[in-house]
Amino acid sequence: MSSFASSLVSGVSQGLLWAIMALGVYITFRLLDIADMTVDGSFTTGGAVTAICMMAGYHPLFAILVATLAGMAAGMITGILTTRMKIPALLSGILTQIGLYTINLRIMGKANIPLTGINSQIENLFNWQLPFNASRTAVALIIGLIFTAVIIALMYLFFGTEIGAAIRATGNNPAMVRALGANTKNTTLFGLMLGNALVAISGGLVAQQQGYSDIGMGTGAIVIGLASIIIGEVLFPKTNFWFRLMGVAFGSIIYRIVITLILRYSPLKSYDLKLFTAVVVALALWLPYLLQQIREHKARRSNIPSRGGV
Amino acid sequence: MLEVVDVSKTFNPGTVNENPVLKGLSLKLTPGDFVTIIGGNGAGKSTLMNIISGVLFPDHGRVYLGTHDVTYMPEYRRARFLGRVFQDPMQGTAGDMEVVENLAMASQRGSLRGLRWNLKAHQFAYFQELLASLDLGLENRLHAKVKLLSGGQRQALTLLMAAMNQPDLLLLDEHTAALDPKTAQKVMQVTQRVVAADQLTTLMITHNMQQAIQYGNRLIMMDSGKVVLDIEGEDKKRLTVEQLLAKFVTASGNALANDRMLLS
């Protein structure tokens, strides 16, 4: 395999692992209409919890399960802050994120836990021995594919249920949801818990795949999630829920491929990526308004007075 | 059915903006009543509606629905007794969801939501029949996003949703005020039919005197947070707009200074 092809494959496998985080952001950002800043903290929480569970000798899948519960707890804190204490959702997420920085350090005991090297004897999902001779990248691809596919399927099913529909409607029209007898405080809380559970799963998988958990691994995750969602919406405009979820996953993959190519073929360094991503997301969020302004501008230009005024 | 006992509500108490909106209002509806409420701006009509539906709680007094004291029952819990249609056609439905999804959610009002499918195959025929009764062609647009419907269509859909499961009380909060006259008339026809079909006890707020006289079996006029006029039966049927205006002046002691109400 050429180095170009192998970096593409690596981009796809990375994209699939991060796609689960982007799907979590999709629940809060698109379905609940909340920009949930908890994500940057709960992604790291997922990595931290996974790392210490693995260090303690638990099975790597069990470690992911514990990370999922930790992510739910993080989402619950934000949910309580915003629904029971009426703190604005954006601020609630920021408060939880800041608090999680301390909690994540407390969980790990230090800023970085390596899962390879001196700790290479511990079990890792990504050391999976397949019956055929598969590279580490191929294993990552398969694991990412399985997790992402299962999570998309579960999300599709769940949001088709009565509770799922009430959560979707809450982001759309909370007054109507209350009038139809559902407690919007609970639907919001539950949505935040689900979203952050997915984010933590993603954090746990990424930690295992990259071979370490780091206190800074979640920084900027929310922006990457938004970038993935927006790319997905450009790819699959006006489509059904199935394709929108798939779109988020494809968005995440494309984001990773672009990043891989930029690092390889441009003078940008890895520390330039956060600024790059922030600028791209800002431009993408601006786009709908920009297009509207262009349309209005054209309409004004073509509106020529047929007779003079005063 | 509904009993409001000596309810008071003051906004911004203890400030310069103190505004006593309801002042010891009492009201009792018997099952099957279709009551229209009319009154000028600031009469307290919307506040009364919000207190009945649980958006606001009263400072004083009680609210009963049937045998239940719902005075402090949260909005989402008393929803099982109530069907509501709002003034804003956007407020009663979820625009990003399909027509059939909205109907399905309404059919769950009053029961505990679980992990059953929101859309149930056996309900489709019933929903289609309901939509066909509107005569707006919506029965062929089950899977259309509600935001693609017109204001009148959305309001008619909200009416179906509100009347589903036969609520103990149907609350209509100026539900035709945001529509053009022709659409408003159409929505009123639907209202009349839906209310008659299940003999729903109904409370309808309106700004439109003609509407208040034409519909329902009982008319209540509110002024400054109190009921100033309560006419029902044959007396109401014979009522004209002129008489209503005259009665208002005698009841409240001042002329009706509300252009919107006079003109409509």
Coordinates of C-alpha atoms in Angstrom, one line a residue, chain B:
Chain B
M1 CA -65.8 20.2 34.9
L2 CA -63.6 23.3 35.3
E3 CA -63.9 25.3 38.5
V4 CA -61.8 28.4 39.1
V5 CA -62.4 29.7 42.6
D6 CA -61.4 33.3 43.6
V7 CA -58.2 33.4 41.7
S8 CA -55.9 36.3 41.9
K9 CA -52.6 37.0 40.1
T10 CA -50.3 40.0 40.3
F11 CA -47.3 40.5 38.1
N12 CA -44.2 42.2 39.5
P13 CA -45.6 42.5 43.1
G14 CA -44.0 45.1 45.3
T15 CA -42.5 47.0 42.4
V16 CA -43.5 50.2 40.5
N17 CA -44.6 47.9 37.7
E18 CA -47.0 46.0 40.0
N19 CA -49.9 44.8 37.8
P20 CA -52.8 43.0 39.4
V21 CA -54.2 41.1 36.4
L22 CA -56.7 38.8 38.0
K23 CA -58.7 40.0 41.1
G24 CA -60.6 37.2 42.7
L25 CA -62.0 35.7 39.5
S26 CA -64.4 32.7 39.8
L27 CA -65.7 30.7 37.0
K28 CA -67.5 27.3 36.8
L29 CA -68.1 25.3 33.6
T30 CA -70.5 22.4 33.4
P31 CA -69.8 19.4 31.2
G32 CA -70.6 20.1 27.6
D33 CA -70.3 23.9 28.0
F34 CA -68.8 25.8 25.0
V35 CA -67.9 29.1 26.6
T36 CA -66.5 32.1 24.7
I37 CA -64.5 34.7 26.6
I38 CA -64.2 38.2 25.4
G39 CA -62.5 41.3 26.8
G40 CA -60.2 44.1 26.0
N41 CA -56.4 44.1 26.2
G42 CA -55.2 43.6 29.8
A43 CA -58.5 42.2 30.9
G44 CA -56.7 39.1 32.1
K45 CA -58.0 36.5 29.5
S46 CA -54.6 35.1 28.6
T47 CA -53.5 35.0 32.3
L48 CA -56.6 33.1 33.1
M49 CA -55.8 30.6 30.3
N50 CA -52.2 30.3 31.5
I51 CA -53.4 29.6 35.1
I52 CA -55.8 26.9 33.9
S53 CA -53.2 25.2 31.7
G54 CA -50.4 25.4 34.4
V55 CA -48.1 27.8 32.6
L56 CA -48.6 30.2 35.6
F57 CA -49.7 29.5 39.1
P58 CA -52.1 31.8 40.9
D59 CA -51.2 33.9 44.0
H60 CA -54.5 33.1 45.6
G61 CA -57.4 30.8 44.9
R62 CA -57.8 27.3 43.5
V63 CA -58.3 25.6 40.1
Y64 CA -60.2 22.3 39.8
L65 CA -60.5 20.1 36.8
G66 CA -63.2 17.5 37.5
T67 CA -62.4 16.2 41.0
H68 CA -58.7 17.1 40.8
D69 CA -57.2 20.1 42.5
V70 CA -54.7 21.2 39.8
T71 CA -53.8 24.6 41.3
Y72 CA -50.1 23.7 41.5
M73 CA -50.0 20.7 39.2
P74 CA -47.2 21.1 36.7
E75 CA -48.2 22.0 33.1
Y76 CA -47.0 18.7 31.6
R77 CA -48.9 16.6 34.2
R78 CA -52.3 18.4 33.9
A79 CA -51.9 18.1 30.1
R80 CA -53.8 14.8 30.4
F81 CA -57.0 16.7 31.1
L82 CA -56.4 19.5 28.6
G83 CA -56.4 20.0 24.8
R84 CA -54.8 23.3 23.9
V85 CA -54.7 25.5 20.7
F86 CA -52.6 28.6 20.8
Q87 CA -52.8 32.0 19.1
D88 CA -49.5 31.4 17.3
P89 CA -50.0 28.6 14.7
M90 CA -46.3 27.7 15.2
Q91 CA -46.8 26.9 18.9
G92 CA -49.0 23.9 18.7
T93 CA -46.9 21.6 16.4
A94 CA -43.3 20.6 15.9
G95 CA -42.4 22.1 12.5
D96 CA -39.4 19.9 11.8
M97 CA -41.4 16.7 12.4
E98 CA -43.9 15.0 10.1
V99 CA -47.7 15.5 10.2
V100 CA -48.1 11.9 11.3
E101 CA -45.4 12.2 14.0
N102 CA -47.2 15.1 15.5
L103 CA -50.5 13.3 15.5
A104 CA -48.8 10.3 17.1
M105 CA -47.3 12.4 19.9
A106 CA -50.7 13.9 20.5
S107 CA -52.3 10.5 20.8
Q108 CA -49.8 9.8 23.7
R109 CA -51.1 12.8 25.7
G110 CA -52.3 11.4 29.0
S111 CA -50.3 8.2 28.9
L112 CA -46.7 7.4 30.0
R113 CA -44.3 7.6 27.1
G114 CA -42.1 4.5 26.8
L115 CA -39.9 2.7 24.3
R116 CA -42.9 1.7 22.0
W117 CA -42.6 3.0 18.5
N118 CA -43.9 6.6 18.2
L119 CA -45.5 5.7 14.9
K120 CA -47.8 2.7 15.2
A121 CA -49.1 1.0 12.1
H122 CA -52.6 0.5 13.5
Q123 CA -53.1 4.3 14.0
F124 CA -52.4 5.3 10.4
A125 CA -55.9 4.7 9.2
Y126 CA -57.4 6.6 12.1
F127 CA -55.0 9.6 11.5
Q128 CA -55.8 9.6 7.8
E129 CA -59.6 9.6 8.6
L130 CA -59.1 12.5 11.0
L131 CA -57.1 14.5 8.5
A132 CA -59.6 13.8 5.7
S133 CA -62.4 15.3 7.9
L134 CA -60.5 18.6 7.7
D135 CA -61.1 18.7 4.0
L136 CA -57.7 20.4 3.5
G137 CA -56.0 17.6 1.6
L138 CA -53.7 16.8 4.5
E139 CA -54.7 13.1 4.4
N140 CA -52.3 12.8 1.4
R141 CA -49.5 14.6 3.2
L142 CA -48.9 12.3 6.2
H143 CA -45.2 12.4 5.9
A144 CA -44.8 16.1 5.0
K145 CA -42.9 18.2 7.5
V146 CA -45.3 20.4 9.4
K147 CA -43.3 23.6 8.7
L148 CA -44.3 23.2 5.1
L149 CA -48.0 23.6 5.9
S150 CA -49.8 27.0 5.9
G151 CA -50.8 28.7 9.2
G152 CA -54.4 27.6 8.7
Q153 CA -53.4 24.0 8.1
R154 CA -51.2 24.0 11.1
Q155 CA -53.9 25.4 13.3
A156 CA -56.4 22.8 12.0
L157 CA -53.9 20.1 12.7
T158 CA -53.3 21.5 16.2
L159 CA -57.1 21.3 16.7
L160 CA -57.2 17.6 15.8
M161 CA -54.3 17.0 18.1
A162 CA -55.9 18.9 21.0
A163 CA -59.2 17.1 20.6
M164 CA -57.6 13.7 20.5
N165 CA -58.3 11.3 23.4
Q166 CA -61.3 13.5 24.3
P167 CA -59.7 16.0 26.8
D168 CA -61.9 17.0 29.8
L169 CA -61.4 20.6 28.7
L170 CA -60.5 22.2 25.3
L171 CA -58.7 25.5 25.6
L172 CA -58.7 27.8 22.6
D173 CA -56.5 30.9 23.1
E174 CA -57.5 33.3 20.3
H175 CA -56.6 30.5 17.9
T176 CA -57.9 32.3 14.8
A177 CA -56.4 35.7 15.6
A178 CA -53.3 35.2 13.5
L179 CA -55.2 33.9 10.4
D180 CA -56.7 35.8 7.5
P181 CA -60.5 36.1 7.7
K182 CA -61.3 33.3 5.3
T183 CA -58.9 30.8 6.9
A184 CA -60.1 31.9 10.3
Q185 CA -63.7 31.0 9.2
K186 CA -62.5 27.6 8.0
V187 CA -60.7 26.9 11.3
M188 CA -63.8 28.0 13.2
Q189 CA -65.9 25.5 11.2
V190 CA -63.5 22.8 12.1
T191 CA -63.6 23.9 15.7
Q192 CA -67.4 23.7 15.7
R193 CA -67.4 20.2 14.3
V194 CA -64.6 18.9 16.5
V195 CA -66.3 20.3 19.7
A196 CA -69.7 18.9 18.6
A197 CA -68.4 15.5 17.7
D198 CA -67.3 14.6 21.2
Q199 CA -69.4 17.1 23.2
L200 CA -66.1 18.7 24.4
T201 CA -66.3 21.2 27.2
T202 CA -64.6 24.2 25.6
L203 CA -63.2 27.5 26.7
M204 CA -62.5 29.9 23.8
I205 CA -60.8 33.3 24.1
T206 CA -61.5 35.6 21.3
H207 CA -61.1 39.3 20.4
N208 CA -63.9 39.0 17.9
M209 CA -67.3 40.0 19.2
Q210 CA -69.2 38.4 16.3
Q211 CA -67.3 35.1 16.9
A212 CA -68.1 35.3 20.6
I213 CA -71.8 35.7 19.9
Q214 CA -72.0 33.2 17.1
Y215 CA -70.3 30.2 18.8
G216 CA -70.9 28.4 22.0
N217 CA -73.8 28.3 24.5
R218 CA -72.4 30.8 27.0
L219 CA -70.5 34.1 26.7
I220 CA -68.3 35.6 29.4
M221 CA -67.0 39.1 29.3
M222 CA -63.9 40.0 31.3
D223 CA -62.7 43.4 32.4
S224 CA -59.8 44.4 34.8
G225 CA -59.4 40.8 36.0
K226 CA -63.0 40.0 36.7
V227 CA -66.0 38.5 35.1
V228 CA -68.3 41.4 34.3
L229 CA -70.9 39.6 32.2
D230 CA -72.1 36.0 31.9
I231 CA -74.9 35.3 29.4
E232 CA -76.1 31.9 28.3
G233 CA -78.8 30.0 26.6
E234 CA -81.6 31.9 24.8
D235 CA -80.3 35.3 26.0
K236 CA -77.0 34.7 24.4
K237 CA -78.6 33.6 21.1
R238 CA -80.5 36.8 20.8
L239 CA -77.4 39.0 21.6
T240 CA -76.2 41.5 19.0
V241 CA -72.8 43.3 18.8
E242 CA -74.5 46.6 19.7
Q243 CA -76.2 45.1 22.8
L244 CA -72.9 43.6 23.9
L245 CA -71.1 46.9 23.6
A246 CA -73.9 48.6 25.6
K247 CA -73.8 45.9 28.2
F248 CA -70.1 46.3 28.5
V249 CA -70.5 50.0 29.3
T250 CA -73.0 49.3 32.0
A251 CA -71.1 46.4 33.5
S252 CA -67.6 48.0 33.6
G253 CA -68.7 51.6 34.0
N254 CA -66.5 52.9 31.1
A255 CA -66.6 52.8 27.4
L256 CA -64.8 50.0 25.6
A257 CA -61.5 51.6 24.5
N258 CA -60.2 48.9 22.3
D259 CA -60.1 49.4 18.5
R260 CA -59.1 45.8 17.7
M261 CA -62.2 44.5 19.5
L262 CA -64.6 47.1 18.0
L263 CA -63.5 46.7 14.5
S264 CA -63.5 42.9 14.3

